[in-house]
Amino acid sequence: MKTFRRIFLIVIDSLGIGEMPDAADYGDVGADTLGHISECADTFDIPNLRKLGMANLKQLKQVKPIAEPVGYYAVLREASASKDTMTGHWEMMGLKVTTPFKTFSENGFPEDLIAELERRTGHKVIGNKSVSGTVILDELGEEEIATGHMIVYTSADSVLQICGNEETFDLKELYRCCEIARELTMREEWKVGRVIARPYVGKKRGEFKRTSNRHDYALKPFGATALNVLKDAGLDVIAVGKINDIFVGEGITRAERSKSSVHGMEQTIDIAGEDFKGLCFVNLVDFDALWGHRRNPQGYKEELERFDVKLGELLEKLGSEDLLMITADHGNDPTYKGTDHTREKVPLLLYSPAFNGGGCIGELDTFAVIGATIADNFGVSMPEKTIGYSIGNKLD
């Protein structure tokens, strides 16, 4: 196996490529994020993803497979019992989640949790239901601004989300309330995967806009991951986007917040110009937050095209000691019913200028091949009780 000095792992948040075998258990039969985006579009300009083998991996209406892809490609199935962000990322780094995090999408949060949240924060809670973040702002944003009440809502994911207007509620106060909510939801019967601060600006319905000052308060991983052993070995582990939030800083040596997916790619391109040894782990959230949940296939397609432009810039920065891995953490089909994630397989694209060729690796049974391959590359052992196996010997 060739070894690399630097590995760049980019997660295109929610870019599924077709239903998992157990999709029926999640109500997601027929979901296909990338396939349905392609079907809805007249054009689809992703030349850099194409040359890495994306159209060889997934049949697309407008994009033909390439005869000689410059990279390797595989389909990954999720071994864990969920379809949320934390589960997908944790599995990539070796942790298998067997019990899904708690959700409250049917009836909202229990009255005793809401009462305690109100008592501790000093704010009356309004909302408390499963709904789109943009919809609840239009519904309740004016009331929150006028009264100082606090918008709390959830989704089909395991999340408790709190909105706060940056001008009237105050960002520090929003974070304080979220910290209290995180403390309360550590109780087993209320334990959600993430509490999310959702700041916004605007004064009236139709003008509200969420800002980049979002902050996730996630559960810590229940065990050591590939990130921990990389850090312990003295390697750099650079987190871009919400990676640091997802792992609550565990195994991270440096964290960079992103304002958007394009900004996240610009940060990654800048990091590629630095001298480091280890992993640069990137999450690009706009695909999921702006387009998947909002069921906007055109917006999703255009975001992928913007990503492809930046991908081309990143490829020019990579040298023979670099490995690029591109994947996703779950699906979020923008043409599907509801607003939830979808239980899908995900792509894995691998590229290095050092490769002599490329081709299909096949369909693999866990996202954890990613973390195991990274650990193998740097000569460190995966922690006990993790899953996964290296595919480094398949890369020529």
Short mmCIF file of C-alpha atoms in Angstrom, two decimals:
data_model
loop_
_atom_site.label_atom_id
_atom_site.label_comp_id
_atom_site.label_asym_id
_atom_site.label_seq_id
_atom_site.Cartn_x
_atom_site.Cartn_y
_atom_site.Cartn_z
CA MET A 1 0.00 0.00 0.00
CA LYS A 2 1.27 3.45 -0.90
CA THR A 3 1.16 5.82 2.05
CA PHE A 4 0.27 9.49 1.99
CA ARG A 5 1.44 12.40 4.10
CA ARG A 6 -1.87 14.25 3.92
CA ILE A 7 -5.43 13.00 3.54
CA PHE A 8 -8.37 15.26 2.72
CA LEU A 9 -11.76 13.73 3.60
CA ILE A 10 -14.70 15.77 2.28
CA VAL A 11 -18.27 14.93 3.29
CA ILE A 12 -20.89 16.25 0.87
CA ASP A 13 -23.56 16.28 3.56
CA SER A 14 -26.58 14.16 2.49
CA LEU A 15 -25.44 13.11 -1.03
CA GLY A 16 -27.07 9.66 -1.09
CA ILE A 17 -26.99 7.55 -4.23
CA GLY A 18 -29.97 5.22 -3.80
CA GLU A 19 -31.96 3.37 -1.19
CA MET A 20 -30.35 1.04 1.34
CA PRO A 21 -31.56 -2.60 1.44
CA ASP A 22 -33.42 -1.77 4.69
CA ALA A 23 -34.92 1.50 3.40
CA ALA A 24 -38.45 0.18 3.97
CA ASP A 25 -37.77 0.08 7.72
CA TYR A 26 -37.23 3.83 7.60
CA GLY A 27 -40.06 4.68 5.21
CA ASP A 28 -37.57 5.54 2.48
CA VAL A 29 -38.26 3.11 -0.36
CA GLY A 30 -37.27 4.67 -3.68
CA ALA A 31 -35.15 7.46 -2.22
CA ASP A 32 -32.24 8.47 -4.45
CA THR A 33 -30.75 11.89 -3.76
CA LEU A 34 -28.23 12.17 -6.60
CA GLY A 35 -30.29 10.20 -9.10
CA HIS A 36 -33.42 12.28 -8.61
CA ILE A 37 -31.47 15.55 -8.73
CA SER A 38 -30.18 14.47 -12.11
CA GLU A 39 -33.63 13.48 -13.32
CA CYS A 40 -35.03 16.91 -12.42
CA ALA A 41 -32.36 18.90 -14.23
CA ASP A 42 -31.86 19.75 -17.90
CA THR A 43 -28.12 20.20 -17.44
CA PHE A 44 -25.67 19.00 -14.82
CA ASP A 45 -22.16 20.42 -15.06
CA ILE A 46 -19.84 18.38 -12.78
CA PRO A 47 -16.72 17.66 -14.88
CA ASN A 48 -14.39 17.13 -11.93
CA LEU A 49 -16.68 14.70 -10.15
CA ARG A 50 -17.11 12.95 -13.50
CA LYS A 51 -13.38 12.43 -14.03
CA LEU A 52 -13.14 10.97 -10.50
CA GLY A 53 -15.73 8.37 -11.50
CA MET A 54 -19.03 9.66 -10.07
CA ALA A 55 -20.96 8.88 -13.26
CA ASN A 56 -19.36 5.43 -13.38
CA LEU A 57 -20.58 4.84 -9.86
CA LYS A 58 -24.08 6.26 -10.37
CA GLN A 59 -26.01 6.45 -13.63
CA LEU A 60 -26.91 10.08 -14.35
CA LYS A 61 -29.14 11.43 -17.08
CA GLN A 62 -26.80 14.17 -18.34
CA VAL A 63 -23.35 12.91 -17.29
CA LYS A 64 -21.78 10.01 -19.16
CA PRO A 65 -19.37 7.59 -17.49
CA ILE A 66 -15.73 8.25 -18.24
CA ALA A 67 -13.65 5.61 -20.01
CA GLU A 68 -10.61 6.04 -17.79
CA PRO A 69 -11.45 7.62 -14.43
CA VAL A 70 -8.47 9.09 -12.62
CA GLY A 71 -9.59 7.75 -9.25
CA TYR A 72 -11.14 4.79 -7.50
CA TYR A 73 -14.78 4.65 -6.50
CA ALA A 74 -17.02 2.53 -4.28
CA VAL A 75 -20.54 2.34 -2.91
CA LEU A 76 -20.82 2.34 0.89
CA ARG A 77 -23.69 0.92 2.93
CA GLU A 78 -24.37 2.15 6.45
CA ALA A 79 -24.00 -0.51 9.14
CA SER A 80 -25.48 1.62 11.93
CA ALA A 81 -29.17 1.80 12.80
CA SER A 82 -29.97 5.35 11.81
CA LYS A 83 -29.79 7.97 9.07
CA ASP A 84 -28.61 11.06 10.92
CA THR A 85 -25.49 13.20 10.67
CA MET A 86 -23.79 12.10 13.87
CA THR A 87 -24.32 8.42 13.21
CA GLY A 88 -22.92 8.68 9.69
CA HIS A 89 -19.80 10.57 10.73
CA TRP A 90 -19.18 8.43 13.81
CA GLU A 91 -19.41 5.29 11.69
CA MET A 92 -16.88 6.70 9.21
CA MET A 93 -14.44 6.90 12.12
CA GLY A 94 -15.21 3.40 13.40
CA LEU A 95 -18.20 3.58 15.76
CA LYS A 96 -21.30 1.51 15.02
CA VAL A 97 -24.48 2.99 16.48
CA THR A 98 -26.87 0.14 17.28
CA THR A 99 -29.54 2.16 19.12
CA PRO A 100 -30.85 5.24 17.30
CA PHE A 101 -30.88 8.53 19.19
CA LYS A 102 -34.27 9.59 20.58
CA THR A 103 -36.63 11.56 18.39
CA PHE A 104 -39.70 13.62 19.30
CA SER A 105 -41.15 14.26 15.87
CA GLU A 106 -44.71 13.07 16.54
CA ASN A 107 -45.79 15.09 19.58
CA GLY A 108 -42.92 17.45 20.34
CA PHE A 109 -40.93 17.37 23.56
CA PRO A 110 -42.49 16.17 26.85
CA GLU A 111 -44.18 18.75 29.04
CA ASP A 112 -41.81 18.16 31.95
CA LEU A 113 -38.76 18.83 29.74
CA ILE A 114 -40.31 22.04 28.41
CA ALA A 115 -41.27 23.18 31.90
CA GLU A 116 -37.75 22.64 33.19
CA LEU A 117 -36.27 24.40 30.15
CA GLU A 118 -38.53 27.39 30.77
CA ARG A 119 -37.62 27.50 34.46
CA ARG A 120 -33.89 27.29 33.86
CA THR A 121 -33.71 29.74 30.94
CA GLY A 122 -36.34 32.26 32.07
CA HIS A 123 -38.03 32.16 28.65
CA LYS A 124 -41.47 30.84 27.76
CA VAL A 125 -41.22 28.18 25.04
CA ILE A 126 -43.28 28.54 21.88
CA GLY A 127 -43.42 26.09 18.99
CA ASN A 128 -42.45 22.68 20.37
CA LYS A 129 -43.25 20.65 17.29
CA SER A 130 -41.59 18.99 14.32
CA VAL A 131 -41.36 21.53 11.54
CA SER A 132 -39.02 23.11 9.01
CA GLY A 133 -36.81 25.82 10.47
CA THR A 134 -37.79 28.34 7.82
CA VAL A 135 -41.51 27.61 8.31
CA ILE A 136 -41.39 28.09 12.09
CA LEU A 137 -39.55 31.40 11.71
CA ASP A 138 -42.32 32.72 9.49
CA GLU A 139 -44.89 31.41 11.95
CA LEU A 140 -43.36 32.53 15.25
CA GLY A 141 -40.42 34.88 14.58
CA GLU A 142 -42.46 38.06 15.05
CA GLU A 143 -43.87 36.74 18.33
CA GLU A 144 -40.41 35.88 19.62
CA ILE A 145 -39.11 39.36 18.79
CA ALA A 146 -42.11 41.05 20.44
CA THR A 147 -42.24 38.94 23.62
CA GLY A 148 -38.78 37.47 24.27
CA HIS A 149 -40.28 33.99 24.14
CA MET A 150 -38.06 31.18 22.83
CA ILE A 151 -38.79 29.13 19.71
CA VAL A 152 -38.07 25.44 20.30
CA TYR A 153 -38.66 22.84 17.62
CA THR A 154 -37.48 19.49 16.33
CA SER A 155 -37.53 17.41 13.15
CA ALA A 156 -37.47 13.76 12.22
CA ASP A 157 -33.82 13.83 13.34
CA SER A 158 -32.73 13.49 16.95
CA VAL A 159 -32.44 17.23 17.58
CA LEU A 160 -33.70 19.97 19.86
CA GLN A 161 -33.36 23.28 18.05
CA ILE A 162 -33.70 26.77 19.51
CA CYS A 163 -34.11 29.91 17.40
CA GLY A 164 -32.95 33.31 18.53
CA ASN A 165 -32.96 36.64 16.71
CA GLU A 166 -29.42 38.00 16.85
CA GLU A 167 -30.61 41.58 17.34
CA THR A 168 -33.32 41.06 19.98
CA PHE A 169 -32.71 37.69 21.65
CA ASP A 170 -28.89 38.05 21.60
CA LEU A 171 -26.46 35.42 20.40
CA LYS A 172 -24.87 34.86 23.81
CA GLU A 173 -28.28 34.35 25.37
CA LEU A 174 -29.18 31.85 22.66
CA TYR A 175 -26.02 29.87 23.33
CA ARG A 176 -26.69 29.97 27.08
CA CYS A 177 -30.16 28.55 26.58
CA CYS A 178 -28.80 25.83 24.31
CA GLU A 179 -26.20 24.86 26.90
CA ILE A 180 -28.99 24.44 29.44
CA ALA A 181 -31.00 22.38 26.94
CA ARG A 182 -27.97 20.17 26.32
CA GLU A 183 -27.55 19.59 30.04
CA LEU A 184 -31.23 18.67 30.43
CA THR A 185 -31.25 16.35 27.44
CA MET A 186 -28.43 14.26 28.85
CA ARG A 187 -31.14 12.45 30.82
CA GLU A 188 -31.72 9.06 29.21
CA GLU A 189 -35.43 9.61 28.50
CA TRP A 190 -34.72 12.95 26.79
CA LYS A 191 -31.35 12.19 25.21
CA VAL A 192 -31.19 13.71 21.73
CA GLY A 193 -28.13 13.53 19.53
CA ARG A 194 -27.79 17.29 19.13
CA VAL A 195 -29.03 20.56 20.52
CA ILE A 196 -28.68 23.20 17.80
CA ALA A 197 -28.60 26.97 18.18
CA ARG A 198 -30.37 28.50 15.15
CA PRO A 199 -29.71 32.27 15.11
CA TYR A 200 -31.48 34.41 12.56
CA VAL A 201 -31.88 38.02 11.48
CA GLY A 202 -34.82 40.00 10.13
CA LYS A 203 -37.77 41.89 11.59
CA LYS A 204 -40.88 40.41 9.98
CA ARG A 205 -42.33 37.38 8.26
CA GLY A 206 -40.86 36.76 4.83
CA GLU A 207 -37.59 38.53 5.70
CA PHE A 208 -36.17 36.15 8.32
CA LYS A 209 -32.86 34.55 7.40
CA ARG A 210 -30.77 32.09 9.41
CA THR A 211 -27.13 33.06 9.89
CA SER A 212 -23.83 31.19 9.91
CA ASN A 213 -23.56 31.53 13.71
CA ARG A 214 -25.29 28.18 14.15
CA HIS A 215 -23.73 26.05 16.87
CA ASP A 216 -24.26 22.33 17.50
CA TYR A 217 -24.09 20.85 21.00
CA ALA A 218 -23.65 17.16 20.24
CA LEU A 219 -23.23 14.11 22.42
CA LYS A 220 -19.64 13.01 22.77
CA PRO A 221 -18.77 9.85 20.84
CA PHE A 222 -19.34 6.82 23.11
CA GLY A 223 -15.85 5.50 22.39
CA ALA A 224 -12.51 6.39 20.86
CA THR A 225 -12.45 6.83 17.09
CA ALA A 226 -9.86 6.98 14.33
CA LEU A 227 -9.52 10.69 15.13
CA ASN A 228 -8.33 9.94 18.66
CA VAL A 229 -5.57 7.57 17.57
CA LEU A 230 -4.40 9.98 14.87
CA LYS A 231 -4.15 12.81 17.39
CA ASP A 232 -2.48 10.58 19.97
CA ALA A 233 0.13 9.64 17.37
CA GLY A 234 1.06 13.31 17.00
CA LEU A 235 -0.66 13.78 13.64
CA ASP A 236 -2.69 16.82 12.63
CA VAL A 237 -6.46 16.42 12.63
CA ILE A 238 -7.94 19.57 11.09
CA ALA A 239 -11.74 19.92 11.25
CA VAL A 240 -13.56 22.17 8.76
CA GLY A 241 -17.26 23.03 9.05
CA LYS A 242 -19.29 21.22 11.69
CA ILE A 243 -16.86 18.30 12.15
CA ASN A 244 -15.63 19.70 15.45
CA ASP A 245 -19.22 19.95 16.71
CA ILE A 246 -20.08 16.41 15.59
CA PHE A 247 -17.16 14.94 17.53
CA VAL A 248 -17.32 17.54 20.36
CA GLY A 249 -13.64 18.25 19.78
CA GLU A 250 -12.61 14.64 20.44
CA GLY A 251 -9.50 13.83 18.43
CA ILE A 252 -9.37 17.29 16.82
CA THR A 253 -6.18 19.37 16.84
CA ARG A 254 -7.56 22.42 14.99
CA ALA A 255 -11.05 23.57 14.05
CA GLU A 256 -12.22 25.97 11.34
CA ARG A 257 -15.84 27.15 11.16
CA SER A 258 -17.41 27.63 7.73
CA LYS A 259 -19.96 30.21 6.60
CA SER A 260 -21.16 28.07 3.69
CA SER A 261 -20.18 25.02 1.67
CA VAL A 262 -18.31 27.19 -0.82
CA HIS A 263 -16.47 28.82 2.08
CA GLY A 264 -15.68 25.35 3.45
CA MET A 265 -14.08 24.42 0.15
CA GLU A 266 -12.13 27.68 0.09
CA GLN A 267 -10.84 26.90 3.58
CA THR A 268 -9.85 23.41 2.42
CA ILE A 269 -8.02 24.83 -0.60
CA ASP A 270 -6.13 27.18 1.70
CA ILE A 271 -5.23 24.31 4.05
CA ALA A 272 -3.95 22.36 1.03
CA GLY A 273 -1.39 25.13 0.66
CA GLU A 274 -0.08 24.48 4.17
CA ASP A 275 2.52 21.99 5.33
CA PHE A 276 0.90 19.49 7.68
CA LYS A 277 0.89 15.75 8.26
CA GLY A 278 -2.38 14.03 8.97
CA LEU A 279 -6.06 14.47 8.16
CA CYS A 280 -8.16 17.42 7.00
CA PHE A 281 -11.79 16.38 7.68
CA VAL A 282 -14.43 18.58 6.01
CA ASN A 283 -18.22 18.74 6.25
CA LEU A 284 -20.16 20.79 3.68
CA VAL A 285 -23.57 21.31 5.29
CA ASP A 286 -25.44 23.49 2.78
CA PHE A 287 -26.39 20.52 0.59
CA ASP A 288 -28.40 19.14 3.49
CA ALA A 289 -29.56 22.24 5.35
CA LEU A 290 -30.42 24.53 2.42
CA TRP A 291 -31.54 22.13 -0.27
CA GLY A 292 -32.24 18.59 0.97
CA HIS A 293 -34.45 19.48 3.94
CA ARG A 294 -36.13 22.22 1.95
CA ARG A 295 -36.83 19.79 -0.89
CA ASN A 296 -35.20 21.93 -3.55
CA PRO A 297 -33.55 19.74 -6.23
CA GLN A 298 -32.57 22.72 -8.40
CA GLY A 299 -30.78 24.41 -5.52
CA TYR A 300 -29.05 21.14 -4.64
CA LYS A 301 -27.90 20.68 -8.24
CA GLU A 302 -26.51 24.21 -8.40
CA GLU A 303 -24.70 23.68 -5.07
CA LEU A 304 -23.08 20.55 -6.51
CA GLU A 305 -21.96 22.55 -9.55
CA ARG A 306 -20.43 25.21 -7.30
CA PHE A 307 -18.70 22.46 -5.35
CA ASP A 308 -17.33 20.98 -8.56
CA VAL A 309 -15.69 24.28 -9.49
CA LYS A 310 -13.96 24.44 -6.12
CA LEU A 311 -13.08 20.76 -6.38
CA GLY A 312 -11.17 21.56 -9.56
CA GLU A 313 -9.19 24.22 -7.67
CA LEU A 314 -8.42 21.75 -4.89
CA LEU A 315 -7.26 19.06 -7.32
CA GLU A 316 -4.67 21.48 -8.71
CA LYS A 317 -3.24 21.87 -5.18
CA LEU A 318 -2.76 18.16 -4.52
CA GLY A 319 0.60 16.44 -4.87
CA SER A 320 1.82 12.87 -4.94
CA GLU A 321 1.82 12.66 -1.13
CA ASP A 322 -1.86 13.63 -0.91
CA LEU A 323 -5.01 11.48 -0.94
CA LEU A 324 -8.49 12.92 -1.49
CA MET A 325 -11.59 11.05 -0.27
CA ILE A 326 -15.11 12.32 -1.06
CA THR A 327 -18.17 10.76 0.54
CA ALA A 328 -21.51 11.49 2.28
CA ASP A 329 -23.07 10.74 5.67
CA HIS A 330 -26.66 9.82 4.64
CA GLY A 331 -29.20 10.80 2.01
CA ASN A 332 -31.68 13.68 1.84
CA ASP A 333 -33.59 13.26 -1.39
CA PRO A 334 -34.93 16.74 -2.31
CA THR A 335 -37.74 15.16 -4.33
CA TYR A 336 -38.93 12.83 -1.55
CA LYS A 337 -41.92 13.17 0.78
CA GLY A 338 -41.52 15.12 4.01
CA THR A 339 -38.37 16.99 5.01
CA ASP A 340 -36.33 14.23 6.65
CA HIS A 341 -33.05 12.52 5.77
CA THR A 342 -33.37 9.41 3.65
CA ARG A 343 -31.80 6.01 4.31
CA GLU A 344 -29.39 5.64 1.37
CA LYS A 345 -26.07 4.28 0.26
CA VAL A 346 -23.33 6.86 -0.28
CA PRO A 347 -20.45 7.29 -2.73
CA LEU A 348 -16.76 7.05 -1.94
CA LEU A 349 -14.39 8.66 -4.45
CA LEU A 350 -10.63 8.39 -3.94
CA TYR A 351 -7.95 10.29 -5.84
CA SER A 352 -4.25 11.01 -5.69
CA PRO A 353 -1.86 12.30 -8.35
CA ALA A 354 0.24 9.27 -7.35
CA PHE A 355 -2.36 6.80 -8.63
CA ASN A 356 -1.42 4.85 -11.75
CA GLY A 357 -5.06 4.40 -12.70
CA GLY A 358 -8.50 4.04 -11.21
CA GLY A 359 -11.58 1.91 -11.20
CA CYS A 360 -14.38 0.33 -9.23
CA ILE A 361 -13.73 -1.11 -5.77
CA GLY A 362 -17.28 -2.40 -5.41
CA GLU A 363 -20.03 -2.15 -2.81
CA LEU A 364 -18.77 -2.21 0.78
CA ASP A 365 -20.74 -2.94 3.93
CA THR A 366 -19.81 -0.02 6.17
CA PHE A 367 -18.78 3.64 6.13
CA ALA A 368 -16.04 2.62 8.58
CA VAL A 369 -13.70 1.60 5.77
CA ILE A 370 -12.88 5.30 5.62
CA GLY A 371 -11.46 5.68 9.12
CA ALA A 372 -9.76 2.28 8.98
CA THR A 373 -8.05 3.17 5.70
CA ILE A 374 -6.88 6.50 7.09
CA ALA A 375 -5.50 4.85 10.25
CA ASP A 376 -3.79 2.17 8.16
CA ASN A 377 -2.19 4.81 5.98
CA PHE A 378 -0.58 6.47 9.00
CA GLY A 379 0.44 3.19 10.62
CA VAL A 380 -1.79 3.49 13.68
CA SER A 381 -4.18 0.86 15.03
CA MET A 382 -7.89 1.52 15.26
CA PRO A 383 -9.23 1.69 18.83
CA GLU A 384 -10.77 -1.36 20.44
CA LYS A 385 -14.45 -2.00 19.76
CA THR A 386 -14.44 -0.09 16.49
CA ILE A 387 -15.53 -1.52 13.16
CA GLY A 388 -14.15 -1.24 9.64
CA TYR A 389 -11.24 -2.45 7.55
CA SER A 390 -8.70 -0.80 5.33
CA ILE A 391 -9.07 -0.73 1.55
CA GLY A 392 -5.62 0.79 1.08
CA ASN A 393 -4.37 -2.34 -0.66
CA LYS A 394 -6.88 -1.71 -3.46
CA LEU A 395 -5.38 1.68 -4.32
CA ASP A 396 -2.59 1.51 -6.89
#
